[in-house]
Short mmCIF file of C-alpha atoms in Angstrom, two decimals:
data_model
loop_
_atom_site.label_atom_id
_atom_site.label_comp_id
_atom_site.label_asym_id
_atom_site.label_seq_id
_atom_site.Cartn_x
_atom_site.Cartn_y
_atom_site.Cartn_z
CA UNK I 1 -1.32 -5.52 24.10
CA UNK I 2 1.28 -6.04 21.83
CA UNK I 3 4.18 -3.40 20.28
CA UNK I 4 3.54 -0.76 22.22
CA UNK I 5 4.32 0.22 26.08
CA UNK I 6 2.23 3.73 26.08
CA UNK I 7 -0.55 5.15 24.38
CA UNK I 8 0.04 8.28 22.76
CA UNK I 9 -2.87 10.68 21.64
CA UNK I 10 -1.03 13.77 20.08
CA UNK I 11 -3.74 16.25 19.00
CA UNK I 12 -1.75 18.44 17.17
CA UNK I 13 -1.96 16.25 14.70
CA UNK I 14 -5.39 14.49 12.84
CA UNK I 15 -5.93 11.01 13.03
CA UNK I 16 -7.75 8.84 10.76
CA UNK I 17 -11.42 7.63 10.25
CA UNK I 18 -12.84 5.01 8.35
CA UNK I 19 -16.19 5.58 6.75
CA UNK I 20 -16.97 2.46 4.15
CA UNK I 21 -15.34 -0.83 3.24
CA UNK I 22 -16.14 -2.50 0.31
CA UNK I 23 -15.44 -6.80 -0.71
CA UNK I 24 -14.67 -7.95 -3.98
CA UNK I 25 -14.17 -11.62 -5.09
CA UNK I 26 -12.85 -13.67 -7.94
CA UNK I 27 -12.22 -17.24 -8.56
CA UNK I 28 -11.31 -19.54 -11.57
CA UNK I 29 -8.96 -21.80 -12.67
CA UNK I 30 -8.60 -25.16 -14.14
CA UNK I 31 -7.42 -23.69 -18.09
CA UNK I 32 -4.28 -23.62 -20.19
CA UNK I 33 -3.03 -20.36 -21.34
CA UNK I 34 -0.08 -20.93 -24.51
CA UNK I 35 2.55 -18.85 -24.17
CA UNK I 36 2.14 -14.56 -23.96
CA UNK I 37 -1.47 -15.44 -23.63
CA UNK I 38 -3.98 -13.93 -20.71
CA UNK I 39 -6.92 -14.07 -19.38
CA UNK I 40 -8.96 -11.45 -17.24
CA UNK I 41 -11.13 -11.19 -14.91
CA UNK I 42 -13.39 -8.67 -13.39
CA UNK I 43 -15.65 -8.00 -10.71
CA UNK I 44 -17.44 -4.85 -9.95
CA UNK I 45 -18.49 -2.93 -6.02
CA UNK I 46 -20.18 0.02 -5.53
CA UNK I 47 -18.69 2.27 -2.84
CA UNK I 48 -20.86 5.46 -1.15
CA UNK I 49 -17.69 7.34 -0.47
CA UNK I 50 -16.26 9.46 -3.64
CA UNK I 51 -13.46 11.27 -1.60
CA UNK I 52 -11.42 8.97 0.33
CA UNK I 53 -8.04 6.83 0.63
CA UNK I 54 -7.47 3.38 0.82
CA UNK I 55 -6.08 0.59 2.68
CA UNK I 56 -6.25 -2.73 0.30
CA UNK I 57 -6.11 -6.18 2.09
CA UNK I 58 -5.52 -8.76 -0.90
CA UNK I 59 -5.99 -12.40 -0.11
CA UNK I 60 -4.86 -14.94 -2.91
CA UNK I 61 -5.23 -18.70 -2.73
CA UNK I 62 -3.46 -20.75 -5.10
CA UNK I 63 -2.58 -24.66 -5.05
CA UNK I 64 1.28 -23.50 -6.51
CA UNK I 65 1.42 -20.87 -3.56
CA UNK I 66 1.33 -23.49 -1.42
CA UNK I 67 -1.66 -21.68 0.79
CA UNK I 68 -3.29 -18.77 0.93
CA UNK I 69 -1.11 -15.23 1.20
CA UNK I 70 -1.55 -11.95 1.96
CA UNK I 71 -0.60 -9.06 -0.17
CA UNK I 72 -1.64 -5.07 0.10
CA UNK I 73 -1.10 -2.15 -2.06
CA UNK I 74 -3.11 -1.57 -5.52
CA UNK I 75 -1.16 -3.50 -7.63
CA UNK I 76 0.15 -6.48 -6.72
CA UNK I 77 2.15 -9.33 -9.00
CA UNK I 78 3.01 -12.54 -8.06
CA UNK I 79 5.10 -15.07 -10.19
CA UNK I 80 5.29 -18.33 -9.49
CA UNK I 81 6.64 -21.92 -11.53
CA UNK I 82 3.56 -24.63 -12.07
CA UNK I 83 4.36 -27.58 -10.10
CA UNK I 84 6.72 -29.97 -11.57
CA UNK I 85 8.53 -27.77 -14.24
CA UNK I 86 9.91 -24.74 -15.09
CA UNK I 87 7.19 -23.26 -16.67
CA UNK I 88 5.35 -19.70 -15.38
CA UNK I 89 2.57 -17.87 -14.88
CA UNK I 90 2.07 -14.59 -13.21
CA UNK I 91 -0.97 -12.72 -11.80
CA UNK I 92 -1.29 -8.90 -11.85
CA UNK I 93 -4.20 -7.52 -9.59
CA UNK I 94 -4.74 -4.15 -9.85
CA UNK I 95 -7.81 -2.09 -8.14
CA UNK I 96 -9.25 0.75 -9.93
CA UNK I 97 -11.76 3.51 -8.71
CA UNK I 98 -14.27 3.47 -11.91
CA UNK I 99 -15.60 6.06 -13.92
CA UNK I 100 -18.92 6.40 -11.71
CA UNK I 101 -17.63 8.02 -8.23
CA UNK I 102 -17.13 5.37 -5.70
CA UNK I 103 -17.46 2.52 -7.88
CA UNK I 104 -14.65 -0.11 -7.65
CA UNK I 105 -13.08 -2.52 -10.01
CA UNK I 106 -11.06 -5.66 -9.39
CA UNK I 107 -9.07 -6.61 -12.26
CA UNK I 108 -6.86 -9.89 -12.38
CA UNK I 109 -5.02 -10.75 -15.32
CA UNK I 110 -3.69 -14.43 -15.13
CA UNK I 111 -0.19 -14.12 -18.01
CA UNK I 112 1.96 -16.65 -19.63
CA UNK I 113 4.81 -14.82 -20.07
CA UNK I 114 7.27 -17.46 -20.95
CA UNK I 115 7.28 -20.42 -23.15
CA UNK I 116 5.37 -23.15 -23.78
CA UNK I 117 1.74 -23.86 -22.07
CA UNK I 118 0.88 -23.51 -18.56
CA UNK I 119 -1.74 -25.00 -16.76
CA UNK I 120 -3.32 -22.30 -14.67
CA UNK I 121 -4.91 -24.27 -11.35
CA UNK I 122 -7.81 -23.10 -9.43
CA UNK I 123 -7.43 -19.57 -7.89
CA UNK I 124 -9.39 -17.32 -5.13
CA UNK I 125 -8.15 -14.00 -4.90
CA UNK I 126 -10.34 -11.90 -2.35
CA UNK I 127 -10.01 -8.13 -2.11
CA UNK I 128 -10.84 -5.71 0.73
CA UNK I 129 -10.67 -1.71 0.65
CA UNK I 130 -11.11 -0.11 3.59
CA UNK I 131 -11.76 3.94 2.74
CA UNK I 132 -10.67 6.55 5.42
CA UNK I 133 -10.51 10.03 5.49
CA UNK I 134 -8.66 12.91 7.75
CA UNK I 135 -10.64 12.48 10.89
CA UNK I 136 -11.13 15.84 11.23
CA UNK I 137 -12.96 16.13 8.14
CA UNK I 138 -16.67 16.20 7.21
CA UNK O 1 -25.45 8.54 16.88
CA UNK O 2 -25.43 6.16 14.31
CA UNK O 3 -25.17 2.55 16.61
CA UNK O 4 -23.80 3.08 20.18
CA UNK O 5 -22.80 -0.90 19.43
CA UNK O 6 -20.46 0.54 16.87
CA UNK O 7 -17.18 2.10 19.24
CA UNK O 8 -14.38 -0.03 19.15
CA UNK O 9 -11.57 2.36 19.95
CA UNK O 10 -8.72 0.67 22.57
CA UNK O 11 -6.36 2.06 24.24
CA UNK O 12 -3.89 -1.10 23.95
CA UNK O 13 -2.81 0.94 20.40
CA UNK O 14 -2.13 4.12 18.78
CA UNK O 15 -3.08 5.85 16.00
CA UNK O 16 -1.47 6.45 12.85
CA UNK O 17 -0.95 10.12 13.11
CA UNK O 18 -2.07 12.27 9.60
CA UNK O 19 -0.06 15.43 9.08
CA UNK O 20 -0.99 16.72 5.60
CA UNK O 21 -2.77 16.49 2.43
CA UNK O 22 -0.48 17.45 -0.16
CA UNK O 23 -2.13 18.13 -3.83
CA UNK O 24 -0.13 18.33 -7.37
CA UNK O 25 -0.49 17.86 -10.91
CA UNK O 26 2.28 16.59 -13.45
CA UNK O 27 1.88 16.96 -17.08
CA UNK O 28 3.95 14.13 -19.02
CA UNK O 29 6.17 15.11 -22.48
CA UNK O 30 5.64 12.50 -24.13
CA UNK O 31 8.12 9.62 -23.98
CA UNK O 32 10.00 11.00 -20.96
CA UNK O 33 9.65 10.81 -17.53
CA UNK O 34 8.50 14.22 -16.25
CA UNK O 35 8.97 15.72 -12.34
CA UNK O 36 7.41 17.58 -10.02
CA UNK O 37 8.39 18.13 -6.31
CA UNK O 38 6.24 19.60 -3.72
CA UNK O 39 6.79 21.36 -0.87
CA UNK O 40 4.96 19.58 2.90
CA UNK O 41 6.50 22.62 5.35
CA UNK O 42 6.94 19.49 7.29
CA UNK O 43 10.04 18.96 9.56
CA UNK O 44 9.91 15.46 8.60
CA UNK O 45 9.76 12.63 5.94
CA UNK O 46 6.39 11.44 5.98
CA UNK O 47 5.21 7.91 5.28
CA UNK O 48 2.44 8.31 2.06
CA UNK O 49 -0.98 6.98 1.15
CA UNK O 50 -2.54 8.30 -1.87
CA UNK O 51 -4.03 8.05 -5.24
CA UNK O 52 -3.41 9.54 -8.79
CA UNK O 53 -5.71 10.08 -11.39
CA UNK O 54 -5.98 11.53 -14.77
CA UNK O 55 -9.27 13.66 -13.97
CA UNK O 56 -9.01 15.98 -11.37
CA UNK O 57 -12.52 15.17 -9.84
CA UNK O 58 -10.98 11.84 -9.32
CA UNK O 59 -14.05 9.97 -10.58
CA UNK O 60 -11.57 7.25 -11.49
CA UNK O 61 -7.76 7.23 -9.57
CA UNK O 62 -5.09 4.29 -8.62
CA UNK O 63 -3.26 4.42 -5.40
CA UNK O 64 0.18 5.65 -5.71
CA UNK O 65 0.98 1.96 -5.38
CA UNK O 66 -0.06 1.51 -9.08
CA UNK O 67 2.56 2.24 -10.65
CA UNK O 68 1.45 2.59 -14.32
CA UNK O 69 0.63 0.53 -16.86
CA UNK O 70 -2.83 1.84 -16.90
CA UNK O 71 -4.49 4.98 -18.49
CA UNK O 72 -1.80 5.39 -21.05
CA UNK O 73 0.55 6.28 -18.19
CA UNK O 74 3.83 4.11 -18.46
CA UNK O 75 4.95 4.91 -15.13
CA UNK O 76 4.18 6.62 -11.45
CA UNK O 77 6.22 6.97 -8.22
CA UNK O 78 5.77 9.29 -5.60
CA UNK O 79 9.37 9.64 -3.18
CA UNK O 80 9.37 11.49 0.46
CA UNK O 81 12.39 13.30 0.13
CA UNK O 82 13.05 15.52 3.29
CA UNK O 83 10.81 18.57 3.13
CA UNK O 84 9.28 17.62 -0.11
CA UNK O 85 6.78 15.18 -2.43
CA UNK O 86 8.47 14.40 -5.69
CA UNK O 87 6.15 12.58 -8.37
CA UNK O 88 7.42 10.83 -11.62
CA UNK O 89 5.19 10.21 -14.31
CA UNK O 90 5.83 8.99 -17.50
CA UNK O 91 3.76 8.55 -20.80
CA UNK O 92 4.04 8.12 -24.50
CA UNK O 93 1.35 10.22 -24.78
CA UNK O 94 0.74 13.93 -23.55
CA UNK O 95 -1.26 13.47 -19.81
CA UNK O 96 -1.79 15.70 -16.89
CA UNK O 97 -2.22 12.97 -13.64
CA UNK O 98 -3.29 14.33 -10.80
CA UNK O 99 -1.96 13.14 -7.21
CA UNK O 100 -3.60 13.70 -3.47
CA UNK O 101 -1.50 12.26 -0.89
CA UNK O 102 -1.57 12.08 2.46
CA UNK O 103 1.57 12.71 4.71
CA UNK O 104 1.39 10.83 8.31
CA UNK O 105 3.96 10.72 10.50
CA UNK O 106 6.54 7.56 10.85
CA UNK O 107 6.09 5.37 13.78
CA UNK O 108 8.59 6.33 16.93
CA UNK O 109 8.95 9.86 15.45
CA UNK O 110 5.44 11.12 16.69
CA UNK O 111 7.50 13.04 19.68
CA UNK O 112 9.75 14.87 17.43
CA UNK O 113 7.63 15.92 14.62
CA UNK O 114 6.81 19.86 15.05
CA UNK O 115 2.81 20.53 15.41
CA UNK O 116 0.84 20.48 12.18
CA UNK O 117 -1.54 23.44 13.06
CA UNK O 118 -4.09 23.02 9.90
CA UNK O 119 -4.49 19.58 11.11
CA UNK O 120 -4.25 20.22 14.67
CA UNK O 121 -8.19 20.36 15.76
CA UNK O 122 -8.20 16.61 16.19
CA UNK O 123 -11.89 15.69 18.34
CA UNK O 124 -12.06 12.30 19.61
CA UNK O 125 -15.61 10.99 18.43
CA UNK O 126 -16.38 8.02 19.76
CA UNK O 127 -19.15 7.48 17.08
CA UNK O 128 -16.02 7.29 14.36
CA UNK O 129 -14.26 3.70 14.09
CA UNK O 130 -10.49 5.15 13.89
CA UNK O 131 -7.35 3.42 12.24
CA UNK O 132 -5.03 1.45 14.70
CA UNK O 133 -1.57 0.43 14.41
CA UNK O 134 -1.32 -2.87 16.40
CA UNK O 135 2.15 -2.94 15.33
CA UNK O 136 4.87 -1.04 13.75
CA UNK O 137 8.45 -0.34 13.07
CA UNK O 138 11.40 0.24 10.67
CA UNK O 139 13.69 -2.89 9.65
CA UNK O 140 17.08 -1.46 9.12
CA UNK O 141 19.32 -2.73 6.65
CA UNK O 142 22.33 -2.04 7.55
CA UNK O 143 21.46 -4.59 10.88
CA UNK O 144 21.73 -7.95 8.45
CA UNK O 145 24.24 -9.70 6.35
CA UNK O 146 24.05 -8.58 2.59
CA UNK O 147 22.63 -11.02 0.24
CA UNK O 148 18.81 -12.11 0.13
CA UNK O 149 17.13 -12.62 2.92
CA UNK O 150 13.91 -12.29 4.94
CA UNK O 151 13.02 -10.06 8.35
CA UNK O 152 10.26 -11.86 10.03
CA UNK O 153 7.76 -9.57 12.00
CA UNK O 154 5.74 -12.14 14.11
CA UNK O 155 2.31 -11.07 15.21
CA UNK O 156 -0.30 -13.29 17.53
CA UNK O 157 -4.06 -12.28 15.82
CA UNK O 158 -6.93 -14.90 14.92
CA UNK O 159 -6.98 -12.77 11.57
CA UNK O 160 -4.52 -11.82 9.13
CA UNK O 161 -5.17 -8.16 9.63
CA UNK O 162 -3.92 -4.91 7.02
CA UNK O 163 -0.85 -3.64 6.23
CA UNK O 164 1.35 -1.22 4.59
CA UNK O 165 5.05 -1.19 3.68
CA UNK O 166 7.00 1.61 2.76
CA UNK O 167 10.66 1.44 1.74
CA UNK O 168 13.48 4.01 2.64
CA UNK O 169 17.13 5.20 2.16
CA UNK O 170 19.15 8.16 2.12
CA UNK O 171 18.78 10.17 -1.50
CA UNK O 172 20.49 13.95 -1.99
CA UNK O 173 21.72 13.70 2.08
CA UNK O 174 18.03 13.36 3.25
CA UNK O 175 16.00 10.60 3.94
CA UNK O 176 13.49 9.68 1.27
CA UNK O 177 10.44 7.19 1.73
CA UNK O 178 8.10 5.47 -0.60
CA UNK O 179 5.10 2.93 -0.76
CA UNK O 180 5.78 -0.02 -2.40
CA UNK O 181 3.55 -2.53 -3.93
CA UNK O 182 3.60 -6.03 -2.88
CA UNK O 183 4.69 -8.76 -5.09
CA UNK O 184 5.90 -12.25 -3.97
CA UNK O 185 8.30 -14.09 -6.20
CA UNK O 186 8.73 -11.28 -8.60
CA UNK O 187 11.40 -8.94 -7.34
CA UNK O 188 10.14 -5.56 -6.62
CA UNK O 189 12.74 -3.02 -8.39
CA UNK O 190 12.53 0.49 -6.04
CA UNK O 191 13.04 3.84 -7.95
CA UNK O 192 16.62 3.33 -6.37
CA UNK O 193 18.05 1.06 -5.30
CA UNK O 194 16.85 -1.25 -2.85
CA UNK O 195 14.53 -4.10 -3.61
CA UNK O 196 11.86 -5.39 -1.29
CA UNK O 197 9.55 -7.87 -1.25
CA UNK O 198 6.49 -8.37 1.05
CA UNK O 199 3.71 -11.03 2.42
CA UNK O 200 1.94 -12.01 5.19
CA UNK O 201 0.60 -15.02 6.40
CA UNK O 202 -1.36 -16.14 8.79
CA UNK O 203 1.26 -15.25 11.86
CA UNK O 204 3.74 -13.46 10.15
CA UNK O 205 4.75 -10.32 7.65
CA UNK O 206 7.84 -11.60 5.68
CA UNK O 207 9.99 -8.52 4.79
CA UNK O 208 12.89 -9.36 2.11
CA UNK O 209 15.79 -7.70 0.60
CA UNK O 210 17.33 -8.98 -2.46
CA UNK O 211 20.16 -5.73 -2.57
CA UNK O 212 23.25 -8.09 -2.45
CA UNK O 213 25.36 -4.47 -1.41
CA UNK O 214 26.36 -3.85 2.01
CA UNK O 215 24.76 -0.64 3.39
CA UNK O 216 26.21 1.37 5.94
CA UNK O 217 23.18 4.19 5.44
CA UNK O 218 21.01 4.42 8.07
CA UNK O 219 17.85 4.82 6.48
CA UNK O 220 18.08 2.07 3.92
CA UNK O 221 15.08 -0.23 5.62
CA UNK O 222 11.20 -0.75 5.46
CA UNK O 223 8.74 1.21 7.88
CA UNK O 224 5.80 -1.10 7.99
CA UNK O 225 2.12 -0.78 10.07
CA UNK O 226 0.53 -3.39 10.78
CA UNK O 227 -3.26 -2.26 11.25
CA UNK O 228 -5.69 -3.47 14.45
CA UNK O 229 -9.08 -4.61 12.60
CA UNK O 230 -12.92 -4.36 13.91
CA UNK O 231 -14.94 -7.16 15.17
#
C-alpha cells in the first residue's frame, strides 16, 4: 500500500479498461552522423484494437545517458552532449497509429543538429502502449 | 470468461476516474494558428488523454502529446481551461485534424467533482484488467525556491511502472491543465509559461522546473499518476 489511505470506488463516474498492449523495439548505434544529418529507424506492431487511447511507457538506453530512463507521452526528445566534448545529438521518438486500423509505428530519428560530427553510440529504445477504453464501453 | 487467472484488481489503489469523451474538429488557415474551444459541462478542469488525427475514422492519429511536426501539421496543443477544451492547430497548409479526448478527473478532487450521469453506469467486471493509480499528486510551484530545480517523487516497485504528467497554472482566472511530452535535457517550452521536464528511473519520477519567476499562483504545478502494472 503506498499513496493512498482509502479506497474510493465512485460510480458516478466510468473507470478505465485495458483491452491490448502492444511492444515495439529498436536498437543501433555505433555510426557518425556530420552535422544536420539523421538517421531513422522504424519498427512496425499490429494492434487488434482500432478505437482506443493510450498510455506509452518509453524505455531508452544509451551509454551518454548514463543508464537506462524512462520517458512517456508520444513524442519524446532527448538531447544530450557525446562524452568528452561539446558536441550533440538528439533523439526524437514519436509513435504513430498507421494507416491500417490498429497498426503501430515506432519511429526514432537519431539528429545532429549542431556542428561538426558526432559519434552516435549504441542505443535500445523499447516502447510499450497499453490501449484502454471507457470501461463502460463495448 | 475469458481466463479466471486473469483478475488482478486490488484494493490497495484507486482508479483513475473517466468523466467524458469530448470530440472536435479544427480546420487550420494556412500559416496561422487556428482555435477551437469546447464545451465539457464539467464542474471541473479535467486532466486529458487523447489523440488527433487528420481522418476522422482515425485509421492513423498521434496522442495529443505529439505536438506536430507530422502530417503537415506544424503544431497541436490541447489546454483544460475551466469548463472548456481549447485545441490549437497550426499548418502551412489547409487541414481539418480531428481530436477525441478523454476528460478524467484530477487526483484528490474525486469528492468534489459533480456526478457525470452519461458516464455514470460504471459495472465492476472482474473479467476486465482496470487502470490503477499506485500513486498520484500535484507538485505545486509556488512551494520551492525559483530557479531550476527537481521534485523527486520516490516510489518502492521491482518495475519502473507508467506514467503521465500533466502541467497546470492559472490562465483567464481559471485553472487550465495540459499533457506534456517528456523530454530530458531539452527544455520542454509549455503553451505558457511554465517549463517542465520529466523522467523516471528505476525508484524515482524526477519532476523539474526551469521557470526562473517566482509564482505566487496556486495552480502553477504538475499533476502526475503514476500507474500500478499487471503481473
Amino acid at each position: 500500500m503506498a499513496g493512498y489511505d482509502r479506497f474510493i470506488l465512485n460510480t458516478d463516474y466510468d473507470a478505465i479498461k485495458k483491452v491490448g498492449e502492444v511492444q515495439m523495439s529498436i536498437s543501433g548505434g555505433n555510426f557518425d552522423l556530420s552535422a544536420g544529418a539523421y538517421k531513422e529507424f522504424n519498427a512496425n506492431a499490429d494492434a487488434s484494437y482500432g478505437v482506443a487511447f493510450e498510455i506509452y511507457s518509453i524505455r531508452v538506453s544509451d551509454s551518454n545517458l548514463g543508464g537506462e530512463v524512462a520517458l512517456t507521452g508520444a513524442r519524446c526528445v532527448l538531447e544530450h552532449t557525446e562524452a568528452g566534448n561539446n558536441k550533440y545529438y538528439d533523439y526524437n521518438i514519436i509513435i504513430q497509429k498507421g494507416t491500417v486500423a490498429g497498426k503501430y509505428t515506432l519511429r526514432v530519428t537519431i539528429r545532429n543538429q549542431y556542428s561538426g560530427t558526432v559519434h552516435v553510440p549504441q542505443f535500445v529504445v523499447n516502447a510499450k502502449i497499453t490501449l484502454y477504453i471507457p470501461a463502460s464501453s463495448n | 470468461m475469458q481466463d479466471p487467472r486473469n483478475f488482478k484488481f486490488s484494493s490497495d489503489y484507486t482508479l483513475p476516474t473517466y468523466a467524458k469523451m469530448v470530440t472536435c474538429q479544427v480546420t487550420t488557415t494556412p500559416n496561422q494558428t487556428t482555435s477551437v474551444s469546447v464545451n465539457t459541462g464539467l464542474g471541473f478542469t479535467p486532466l486529458v488523454m487523447g489523440m488527433w488525427s487528420t481522418d476522422s475514422n482515425f485509421t492513423k492519429s498521434f496522442d495529443i502529446t505529439v505536438d506536430g511536426f507530422v502530417e503537415d501539421i506544424s503544431s497541436v496543443s490541447v489546454t483544460a481551461i475551466g469548463g472548456t477544451i481549447k485545441c490549437d492547430v497550426s499548418s502551412g497548409f489547409a487541414k481539418t485534424v480531428y481530436f477525441k479526448i478523454y476528460c478524467m478527473i484530477p487526483p484528490g478532487e474525486e469528492d468534489f467533482a459533480p456526478p457525470v450521469f452519461d458516464t455514470s453506469n460504471f459495472m465492476f467486471n472482474s473479467e476486465d484488467d482496470y487502470l490503477q493509480v499506485y500513486k498520484s499528486g500535484f507538485v505545486k510551484w509556488k512551494d520551492y525556491p525559483t530557479g531550476v530545480y527537481s521534485v523527486e517523487v520516490p516510489y518502492v516497485l521491482d518495475y519502473i511502472p507508467k506514467f503521465r504528467v500533466w502541467a497546470s497554472e492559472t490562465i483567464d482566472g481559471e485553472k487550465a491543465i495540459w499533457p506534456v511530452h517528456s523530454s530530458i535535457y531539452e527544455m520542454y517550452i509549455s503553451p505558457y509559461t511554465n517549463i517542465v521536464q520529466y523522467i523516471m528511473n528505476s525508484n524515482k519520477l524526477v519532476l523539474r522546473n526551469f521557470s526562473r519567476n517566482a509564482t505566487t499562483d496556486e495552480n502553477a504545478g504538475c499533476y502526475y499518476q503514476i500507474y500500478t502494472e499487471e503481473a
